[in-house]
Coordinates of C-alpha atoms in Angstrom, one line a residue:
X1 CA -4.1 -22.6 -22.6
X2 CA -1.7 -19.8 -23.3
X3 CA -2.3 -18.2 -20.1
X4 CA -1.9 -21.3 -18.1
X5 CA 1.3 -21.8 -20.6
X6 CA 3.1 -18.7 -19.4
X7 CA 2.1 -18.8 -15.4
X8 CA 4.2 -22.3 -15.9
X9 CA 7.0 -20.4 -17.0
X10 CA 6.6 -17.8 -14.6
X11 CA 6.7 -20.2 -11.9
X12 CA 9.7 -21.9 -13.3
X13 CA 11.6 -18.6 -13.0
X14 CA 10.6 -17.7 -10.1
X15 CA 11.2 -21.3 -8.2
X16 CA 14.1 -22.2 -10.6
X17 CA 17.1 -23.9 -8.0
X18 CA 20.4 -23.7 -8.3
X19 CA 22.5 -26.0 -6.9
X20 CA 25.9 -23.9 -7.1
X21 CA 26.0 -20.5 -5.2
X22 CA 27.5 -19.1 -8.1
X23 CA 25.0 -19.7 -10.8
X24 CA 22.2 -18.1 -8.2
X25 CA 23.9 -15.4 -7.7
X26 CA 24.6 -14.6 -11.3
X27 CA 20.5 -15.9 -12.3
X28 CA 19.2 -13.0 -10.6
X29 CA 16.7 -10.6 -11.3
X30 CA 18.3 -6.7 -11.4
X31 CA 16.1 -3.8 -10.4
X32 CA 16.9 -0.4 -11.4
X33 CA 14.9 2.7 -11.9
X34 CA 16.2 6.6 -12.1
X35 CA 13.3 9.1 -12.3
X36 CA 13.1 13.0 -12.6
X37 CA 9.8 13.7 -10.2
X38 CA 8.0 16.3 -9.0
X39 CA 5.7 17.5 -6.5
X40 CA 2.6 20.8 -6.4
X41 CA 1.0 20.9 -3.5
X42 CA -1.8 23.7 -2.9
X43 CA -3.9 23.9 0.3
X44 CA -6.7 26.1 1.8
X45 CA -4.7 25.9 5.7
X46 CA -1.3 24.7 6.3
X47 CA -0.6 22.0 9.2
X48 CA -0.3 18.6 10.1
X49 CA -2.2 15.8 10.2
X50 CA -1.8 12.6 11.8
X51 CA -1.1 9.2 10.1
X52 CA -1.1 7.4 13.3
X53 CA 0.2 7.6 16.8
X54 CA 3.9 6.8 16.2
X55 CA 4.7 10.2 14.7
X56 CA 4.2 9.6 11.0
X57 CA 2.8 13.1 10.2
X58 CA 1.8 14.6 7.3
X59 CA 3.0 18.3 6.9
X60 CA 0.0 20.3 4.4
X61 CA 0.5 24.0 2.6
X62 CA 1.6 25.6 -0.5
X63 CA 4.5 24.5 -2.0
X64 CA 6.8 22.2 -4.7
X65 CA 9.9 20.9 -5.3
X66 CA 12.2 18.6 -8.0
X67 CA 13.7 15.3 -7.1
X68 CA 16.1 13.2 -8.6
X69 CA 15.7 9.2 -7.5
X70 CA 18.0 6.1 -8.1
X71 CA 16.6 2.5 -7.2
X72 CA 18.6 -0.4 -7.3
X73 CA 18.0 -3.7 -6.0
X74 CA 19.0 -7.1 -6.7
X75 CA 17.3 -10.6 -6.0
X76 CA 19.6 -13.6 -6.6
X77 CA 18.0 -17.2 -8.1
X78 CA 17.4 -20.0 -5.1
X79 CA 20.3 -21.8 -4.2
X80 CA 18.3 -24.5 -3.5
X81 CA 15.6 -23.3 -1.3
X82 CA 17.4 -19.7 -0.2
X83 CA 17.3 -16.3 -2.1
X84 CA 18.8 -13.4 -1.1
X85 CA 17.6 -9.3 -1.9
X86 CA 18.9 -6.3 -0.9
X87 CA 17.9 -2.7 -2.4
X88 CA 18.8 0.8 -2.4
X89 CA 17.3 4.2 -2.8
X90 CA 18.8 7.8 -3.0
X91 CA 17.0 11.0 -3.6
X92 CA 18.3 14.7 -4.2
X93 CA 16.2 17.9 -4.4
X94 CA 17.0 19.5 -7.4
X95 CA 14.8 22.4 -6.3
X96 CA 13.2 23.2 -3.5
X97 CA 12.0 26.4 -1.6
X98 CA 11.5 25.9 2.2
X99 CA 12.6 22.5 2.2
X100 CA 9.1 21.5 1.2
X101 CA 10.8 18.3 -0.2
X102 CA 11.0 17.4 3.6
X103 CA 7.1 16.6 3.7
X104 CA 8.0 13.3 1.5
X105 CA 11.7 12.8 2.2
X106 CA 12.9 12.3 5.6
X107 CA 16.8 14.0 5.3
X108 CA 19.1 11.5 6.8
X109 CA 21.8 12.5 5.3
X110 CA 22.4 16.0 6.4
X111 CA 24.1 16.7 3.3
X112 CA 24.2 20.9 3.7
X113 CA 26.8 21.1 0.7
X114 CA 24.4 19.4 -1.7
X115 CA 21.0 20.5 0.2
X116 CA 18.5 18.2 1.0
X117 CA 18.9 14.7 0.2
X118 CA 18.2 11.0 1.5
X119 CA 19.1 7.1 0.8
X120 CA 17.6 4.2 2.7
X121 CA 17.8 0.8 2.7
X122 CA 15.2 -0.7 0.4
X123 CA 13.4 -4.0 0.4
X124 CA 16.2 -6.3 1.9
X125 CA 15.7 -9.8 3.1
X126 CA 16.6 -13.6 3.2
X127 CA 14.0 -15.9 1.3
X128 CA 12.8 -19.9 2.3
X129 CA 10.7 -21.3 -0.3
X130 CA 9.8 -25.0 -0.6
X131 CA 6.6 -25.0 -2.9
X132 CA 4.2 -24.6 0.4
X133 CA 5.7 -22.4 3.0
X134 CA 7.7 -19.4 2.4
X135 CA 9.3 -17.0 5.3
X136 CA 10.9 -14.0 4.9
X137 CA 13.4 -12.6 7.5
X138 CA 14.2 -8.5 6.8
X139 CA 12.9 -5.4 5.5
X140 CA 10.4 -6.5 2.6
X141 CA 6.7 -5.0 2.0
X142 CA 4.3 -7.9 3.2
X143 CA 0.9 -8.2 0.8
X144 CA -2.1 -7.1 2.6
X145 CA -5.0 -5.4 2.7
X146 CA -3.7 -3.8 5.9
X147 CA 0.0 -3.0 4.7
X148 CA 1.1 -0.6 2.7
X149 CA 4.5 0.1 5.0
X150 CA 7.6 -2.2 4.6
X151 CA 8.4 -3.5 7.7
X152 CA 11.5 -5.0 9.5
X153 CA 10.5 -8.3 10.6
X154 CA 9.4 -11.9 10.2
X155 CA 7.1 -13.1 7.6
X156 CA 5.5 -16.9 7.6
X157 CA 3.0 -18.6 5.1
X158 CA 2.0 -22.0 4.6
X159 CA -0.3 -23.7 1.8
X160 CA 0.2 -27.5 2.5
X161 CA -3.4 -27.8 4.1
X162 CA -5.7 -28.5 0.8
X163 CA -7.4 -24.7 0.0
X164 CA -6.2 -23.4 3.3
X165 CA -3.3 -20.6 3.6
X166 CA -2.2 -20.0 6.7
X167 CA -0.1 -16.9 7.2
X168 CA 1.6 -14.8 10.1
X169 CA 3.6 -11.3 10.4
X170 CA 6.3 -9.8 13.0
X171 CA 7.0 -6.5 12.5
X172 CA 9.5 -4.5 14.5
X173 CA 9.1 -1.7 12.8
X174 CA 8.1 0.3 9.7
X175 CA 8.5 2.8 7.0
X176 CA 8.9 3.7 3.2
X177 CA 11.4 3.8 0.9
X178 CA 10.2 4.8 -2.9
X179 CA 10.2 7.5 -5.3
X180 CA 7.1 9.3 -4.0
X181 CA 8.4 9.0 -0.1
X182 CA 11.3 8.2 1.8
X183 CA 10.8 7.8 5.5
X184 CA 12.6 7.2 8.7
X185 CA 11.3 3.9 10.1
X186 CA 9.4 4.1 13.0
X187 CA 9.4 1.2 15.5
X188 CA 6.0 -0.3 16.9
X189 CA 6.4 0.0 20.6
X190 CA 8.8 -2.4 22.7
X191 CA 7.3 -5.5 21.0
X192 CA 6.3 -5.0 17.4
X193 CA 3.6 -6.2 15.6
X194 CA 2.2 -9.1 15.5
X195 CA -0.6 -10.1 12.5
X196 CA -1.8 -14.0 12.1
X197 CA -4.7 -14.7 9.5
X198 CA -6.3 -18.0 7.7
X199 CA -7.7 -17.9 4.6
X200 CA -9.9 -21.0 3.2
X201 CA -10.8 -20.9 -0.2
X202 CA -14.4 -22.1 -0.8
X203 CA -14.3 -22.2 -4.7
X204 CA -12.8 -21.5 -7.8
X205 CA -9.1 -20.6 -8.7
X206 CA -6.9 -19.8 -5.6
X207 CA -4.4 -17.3 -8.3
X208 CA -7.2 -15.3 -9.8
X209 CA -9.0 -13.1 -7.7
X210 CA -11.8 -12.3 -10.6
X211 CA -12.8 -16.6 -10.4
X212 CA -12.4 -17.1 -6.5
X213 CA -14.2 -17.6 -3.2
X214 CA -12.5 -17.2 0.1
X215 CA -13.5 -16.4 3.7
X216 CA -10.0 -14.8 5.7
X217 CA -9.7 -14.3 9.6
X218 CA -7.4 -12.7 11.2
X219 CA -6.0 -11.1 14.6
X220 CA -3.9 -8.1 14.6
X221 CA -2.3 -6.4 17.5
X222 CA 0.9 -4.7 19.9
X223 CA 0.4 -5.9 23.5
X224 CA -0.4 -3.3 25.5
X225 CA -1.7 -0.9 22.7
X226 CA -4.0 -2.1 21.2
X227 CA -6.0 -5.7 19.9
X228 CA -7.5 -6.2 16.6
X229 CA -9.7 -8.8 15.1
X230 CA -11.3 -9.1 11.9
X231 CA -12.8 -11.1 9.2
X232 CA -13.3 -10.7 5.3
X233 CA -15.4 -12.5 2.4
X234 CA -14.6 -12.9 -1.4
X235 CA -16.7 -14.2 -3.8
X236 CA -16.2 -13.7 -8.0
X237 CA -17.2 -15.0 -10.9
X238 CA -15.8 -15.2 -15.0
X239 CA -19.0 -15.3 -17.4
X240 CA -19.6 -14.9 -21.1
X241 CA -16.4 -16.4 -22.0
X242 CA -14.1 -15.0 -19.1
X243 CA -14.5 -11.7 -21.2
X244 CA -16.9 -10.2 -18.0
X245 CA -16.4 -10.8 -14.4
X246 CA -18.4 -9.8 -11.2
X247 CA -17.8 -10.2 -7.4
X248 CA -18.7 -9.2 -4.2
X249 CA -16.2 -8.2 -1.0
X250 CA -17.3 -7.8 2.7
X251 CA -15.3 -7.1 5.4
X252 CA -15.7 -6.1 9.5
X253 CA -12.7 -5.7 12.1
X254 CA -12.8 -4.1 15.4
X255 CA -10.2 -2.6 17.5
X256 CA -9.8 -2.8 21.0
X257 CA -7.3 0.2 22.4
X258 CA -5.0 0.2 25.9
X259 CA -6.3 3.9 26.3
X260 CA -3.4 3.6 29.0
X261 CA -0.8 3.6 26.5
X262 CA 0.3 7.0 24.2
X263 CA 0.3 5.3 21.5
X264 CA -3.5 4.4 21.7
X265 CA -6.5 5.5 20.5
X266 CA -8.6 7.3 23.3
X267 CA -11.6 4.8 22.4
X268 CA -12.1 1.5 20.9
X269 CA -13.6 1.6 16.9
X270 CA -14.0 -0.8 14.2
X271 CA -13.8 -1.0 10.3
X272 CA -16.8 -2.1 8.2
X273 CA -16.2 -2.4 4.0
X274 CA -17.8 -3.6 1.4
X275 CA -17.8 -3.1 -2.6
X276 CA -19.1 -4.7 -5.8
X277 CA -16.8 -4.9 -8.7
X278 CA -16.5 -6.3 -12.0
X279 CA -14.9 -5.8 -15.5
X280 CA -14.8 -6.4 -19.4
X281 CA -11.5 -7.1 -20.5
X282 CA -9.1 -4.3 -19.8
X283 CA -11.7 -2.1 -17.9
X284 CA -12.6 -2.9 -14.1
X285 CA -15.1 -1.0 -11.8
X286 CA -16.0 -1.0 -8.4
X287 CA -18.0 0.9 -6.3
X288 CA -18.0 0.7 -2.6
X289 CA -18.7 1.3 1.2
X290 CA -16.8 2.2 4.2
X291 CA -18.0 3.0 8.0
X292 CA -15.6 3.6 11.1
X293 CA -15.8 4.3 14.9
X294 CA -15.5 6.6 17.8
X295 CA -12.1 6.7 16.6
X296 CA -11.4 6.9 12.6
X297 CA -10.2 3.5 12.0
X298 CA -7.9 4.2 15.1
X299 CA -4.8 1.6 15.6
X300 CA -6.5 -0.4 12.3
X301 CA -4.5 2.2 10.4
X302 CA -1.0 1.7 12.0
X303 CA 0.6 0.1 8.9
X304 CA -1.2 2.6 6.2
X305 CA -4.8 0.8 5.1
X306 CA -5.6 0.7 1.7
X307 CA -3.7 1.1 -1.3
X308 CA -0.5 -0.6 -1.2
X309 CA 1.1 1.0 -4.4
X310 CA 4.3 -0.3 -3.0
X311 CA 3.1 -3.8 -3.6
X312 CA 2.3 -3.5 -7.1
X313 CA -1.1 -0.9 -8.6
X314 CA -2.6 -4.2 -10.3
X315 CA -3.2 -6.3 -7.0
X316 CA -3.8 -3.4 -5.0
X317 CA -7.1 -1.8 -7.0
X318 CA -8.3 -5.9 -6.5
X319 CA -7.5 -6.1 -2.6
X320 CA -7.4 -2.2 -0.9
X321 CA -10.1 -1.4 2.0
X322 CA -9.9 2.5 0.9
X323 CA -9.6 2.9 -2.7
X324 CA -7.3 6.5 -2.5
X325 CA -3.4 7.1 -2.6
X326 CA -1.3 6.7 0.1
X327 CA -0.8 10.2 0.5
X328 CA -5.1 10.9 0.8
X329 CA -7.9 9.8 1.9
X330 CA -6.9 11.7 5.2
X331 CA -10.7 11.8 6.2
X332 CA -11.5 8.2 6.2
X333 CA -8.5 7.6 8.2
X334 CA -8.7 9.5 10.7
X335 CA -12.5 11.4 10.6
X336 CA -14.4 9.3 13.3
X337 CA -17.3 8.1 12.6
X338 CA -16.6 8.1 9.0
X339 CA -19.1 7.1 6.0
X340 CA -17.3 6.7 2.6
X341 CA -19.1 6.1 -0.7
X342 CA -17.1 6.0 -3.6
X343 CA -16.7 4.5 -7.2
X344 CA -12.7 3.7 -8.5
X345 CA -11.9 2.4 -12.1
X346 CA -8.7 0.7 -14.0
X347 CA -8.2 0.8 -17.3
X348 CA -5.2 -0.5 -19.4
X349 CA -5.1 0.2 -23.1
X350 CA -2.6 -0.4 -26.4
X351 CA -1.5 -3.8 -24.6
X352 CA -0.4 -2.4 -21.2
X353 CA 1.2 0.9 -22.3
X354 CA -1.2 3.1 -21.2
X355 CA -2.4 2.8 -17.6
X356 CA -5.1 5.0 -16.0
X357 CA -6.8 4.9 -12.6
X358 CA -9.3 7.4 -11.2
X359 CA -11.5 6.9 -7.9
X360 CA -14.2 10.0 -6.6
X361 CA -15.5 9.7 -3.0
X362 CA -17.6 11.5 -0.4
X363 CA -17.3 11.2 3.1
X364 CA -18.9 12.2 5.8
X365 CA -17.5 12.5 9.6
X366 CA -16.3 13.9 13.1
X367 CA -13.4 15.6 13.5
X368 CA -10.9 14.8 16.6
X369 CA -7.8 15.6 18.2
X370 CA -6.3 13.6 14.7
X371 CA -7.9 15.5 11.9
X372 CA -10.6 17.8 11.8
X373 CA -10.7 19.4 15.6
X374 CA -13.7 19.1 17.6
X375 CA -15.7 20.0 14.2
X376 CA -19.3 17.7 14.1
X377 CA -20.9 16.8 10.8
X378 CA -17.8 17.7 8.3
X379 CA -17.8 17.0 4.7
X380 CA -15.5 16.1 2.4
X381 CA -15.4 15.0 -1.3
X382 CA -11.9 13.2 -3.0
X383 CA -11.3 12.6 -6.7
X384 CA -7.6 10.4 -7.3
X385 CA -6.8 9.9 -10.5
X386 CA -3.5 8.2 -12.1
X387 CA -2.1 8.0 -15.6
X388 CA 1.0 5.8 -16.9
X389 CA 2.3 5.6 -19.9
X390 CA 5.0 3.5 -21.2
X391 CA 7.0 6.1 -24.2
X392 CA 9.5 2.7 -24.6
X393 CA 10.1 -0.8 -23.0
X394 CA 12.0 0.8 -20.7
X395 CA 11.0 4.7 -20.7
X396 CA 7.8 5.8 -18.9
X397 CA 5.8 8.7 -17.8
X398 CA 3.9 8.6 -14.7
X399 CA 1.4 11.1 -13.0
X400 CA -1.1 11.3 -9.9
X401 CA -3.9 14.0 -9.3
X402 CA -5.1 14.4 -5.7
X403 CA -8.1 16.7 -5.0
X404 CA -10.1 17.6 -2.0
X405 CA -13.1 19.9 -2.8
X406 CA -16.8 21.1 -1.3
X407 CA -15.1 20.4 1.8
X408 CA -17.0 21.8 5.2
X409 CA -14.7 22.1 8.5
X410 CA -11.2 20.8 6.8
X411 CA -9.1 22.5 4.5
X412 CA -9.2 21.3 0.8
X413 CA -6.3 19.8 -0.7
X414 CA -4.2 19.9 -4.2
X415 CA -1.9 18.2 -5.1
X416 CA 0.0 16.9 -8.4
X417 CA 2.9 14.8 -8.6
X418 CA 5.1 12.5 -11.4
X419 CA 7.6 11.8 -13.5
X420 CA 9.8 10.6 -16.0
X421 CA 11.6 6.9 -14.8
X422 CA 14.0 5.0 -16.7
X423 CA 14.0 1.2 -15.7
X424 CA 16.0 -1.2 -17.1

């Protein structure tokens, strides 16, 4: 009763109108983080690899440097059914040898007194919202298991139809803009994006993922690059009081590739997942299975599968493909013919202040002209592991642990990165 108690309120906050613009623009919600962070990277070969075919590459060596970040954003209350957010973030390298901040920090400012430095537009849109459809028009970061970009563009869902969501995505272009990485945005051919999906829920509660059942299609593609289709299945269960919880995820999309355009992979491929996973109380496991194509998980990638930090760590350990960082799992992405086996944890202790994640993979591939040369039967084993800890209500320290070892035809991999972030 106290849960369902506070998801009222919560929803009253959220949807709360306003029928004067002035009181929704003053019943906003701020955002504002400033965080000291810092970056080790230490690998067996220096190089590039390949994110994807628009030029998002990922520059590897031996190196580090200091950053200084400031986020601020501002989301104003629903006047009526409009809201409005725009955000901000800046980044200065406090030190950094070889510009090795410019792996993670595209410098578009050219600042040559100050050094290297950057600021982007953050999350930045205009909001409808009537209690069953929403759209968003502008640079926001949409919630899927296929995202983990923000995108420019058009964003439509619709949950009149009883246990039926029906949802659908434009995306001129995309990019990142967050403590970890700021990015130039890159746009998606002469057309865009486009993603539409349905999702019918079968059973259980449509807000909790851990007492759900849903089957989701959907179609994913750029004309003339490439077409995508896919389909995923969710089933979970609360038992022993809602104190343990069990489910069961299966998913399988295939990609069809214009091997006329650049910007396609040179052979079609597909995407097959699946994972069990369950928890008690504050502790959740899952362990899981991944197997691509000819060609890694080829144009499937374009808008960064797996985990979606950007979107929130909580629903993205419940709803990734991949279970590694943003900045790994370089051999599942783009190894082809790629088998992953892995087991990933979250774990929350001393009511939310201290927040820990650690996943440890193996897998097993090709190389290509995107990662790994012409090497057959490579190796690679992956251990991610995260650790947040809140000092204050408002003072935090965060840190991430990436490590490739026993690696056979691709260089292994180190890399640590945090900081300290003040949020108020």
């Amino acid at each position: 009763m106290r849960l369902f108690i506070i998801f009222i309120c919560c929803s009253y906050f959220m949807f709360a109108q306003y029928k004067t613009l002035d009181s929704a623009l003053l019943n906003g919600m701020k955002q504002v983080d400033i965080i000291l962070y810092g970056n080790y990277m230490a690998s067996s070969a220096a190089g590039n690899y390949t994110n994807n075919l628009y030029g998002s590459n990922k520059q590897i060596g031996n190196g580090g440097y200091i950053n200084a970040s400031v986020g601020l954003g501002y989301t104003t209350g629903f006047y009526y059914n409009l809201r409005l957010a725009i955000s901000f973030r800046a980044t200065q390298a406090l030190f950094n040898p070889n510009h090795f901040a410019r792996k993670d920090f595209f410098p578009n400012t050219g600042n040559e007194v100050l050094g290297d430095s950057s600021i982007a537009l953050g999350e930045t849109f205009l909001e409808y919202f009537d209690g069953d459809t929403a759209i968003k028009v502008g640079r926001f970061q949409p919630i899927s298991e296929w995202i983990n970009y923000l995108t420019d563009g058009i964003w439509f869902r619709n949950g009149s139809l009883r246990n039926l969501v029906i949802e659908a995505l434009w995306a001129y272009d995309y990019g990142r803009v967050s403590y970890y990485e700021i990015s130039n945005f890159k746009r998606l051919d002469t057309t865009g994006l486009f993603n539409v999906g349905v999702r019918y829920f079968v059973d259980g509660d449509q807000k909790n993922y851990k007492n759900s059942a849903y089957v989701n299609a959907f179609s994913m593609f750029i004309p003339s690059v490439f077409t995508g289709i896919g389909v995923r299945a969710h089933w979970a269960s609360n038992f022993h009081g809602r104190v343990w919880w069990i489910g069961l995820d299966l998913g399988f999309a295939g990609s069809i590739e214009d091997h006329r355009n650049i910007h396609a992979f040179s052979n079609n491929t597909f995407l097959f997942d699946t994972k069990i996973i369950g928890g008690y109380r504050n502790i959740d496991v899952m362990v899981g299975y991944l197997a691509n194509g000819d060609s890694g998980m080829g144009s499937l990638g374009i808008l960064g599968v797996g985990n979606g930090t950007q979107a929130g760590f909580s629903h993205a350990f419940y709803h990734n493909i991949q279970p590694f960082f943003v900045w790994g799992g370089r051999a599942i992405k783009m190894g082809k013919n790629a088998h992953l086996i892995y087991i990933a944890s979250k774990m929350s202790f001393f009511e939310n202040k201290l927040n820990a994640y650690i996943a440890y993979g193996a897998t097993f591939f090709n190389g290509s002209r995107y990662y790994g040369g012409n090497t057959q039967n490579i190796s690679q084993n992956e251990l991610n592991a995260m650790i947040e800890f809140g000092i204050t209500r408002t003072l935090s320290v965060i840190a991430h642990i990436s490590s490739t070892h026993a690696g056979r035809g691709v260089p292994n991999i180190f890399e640590l990165n945090g900081g300290v972030r003040f949020m108020f």
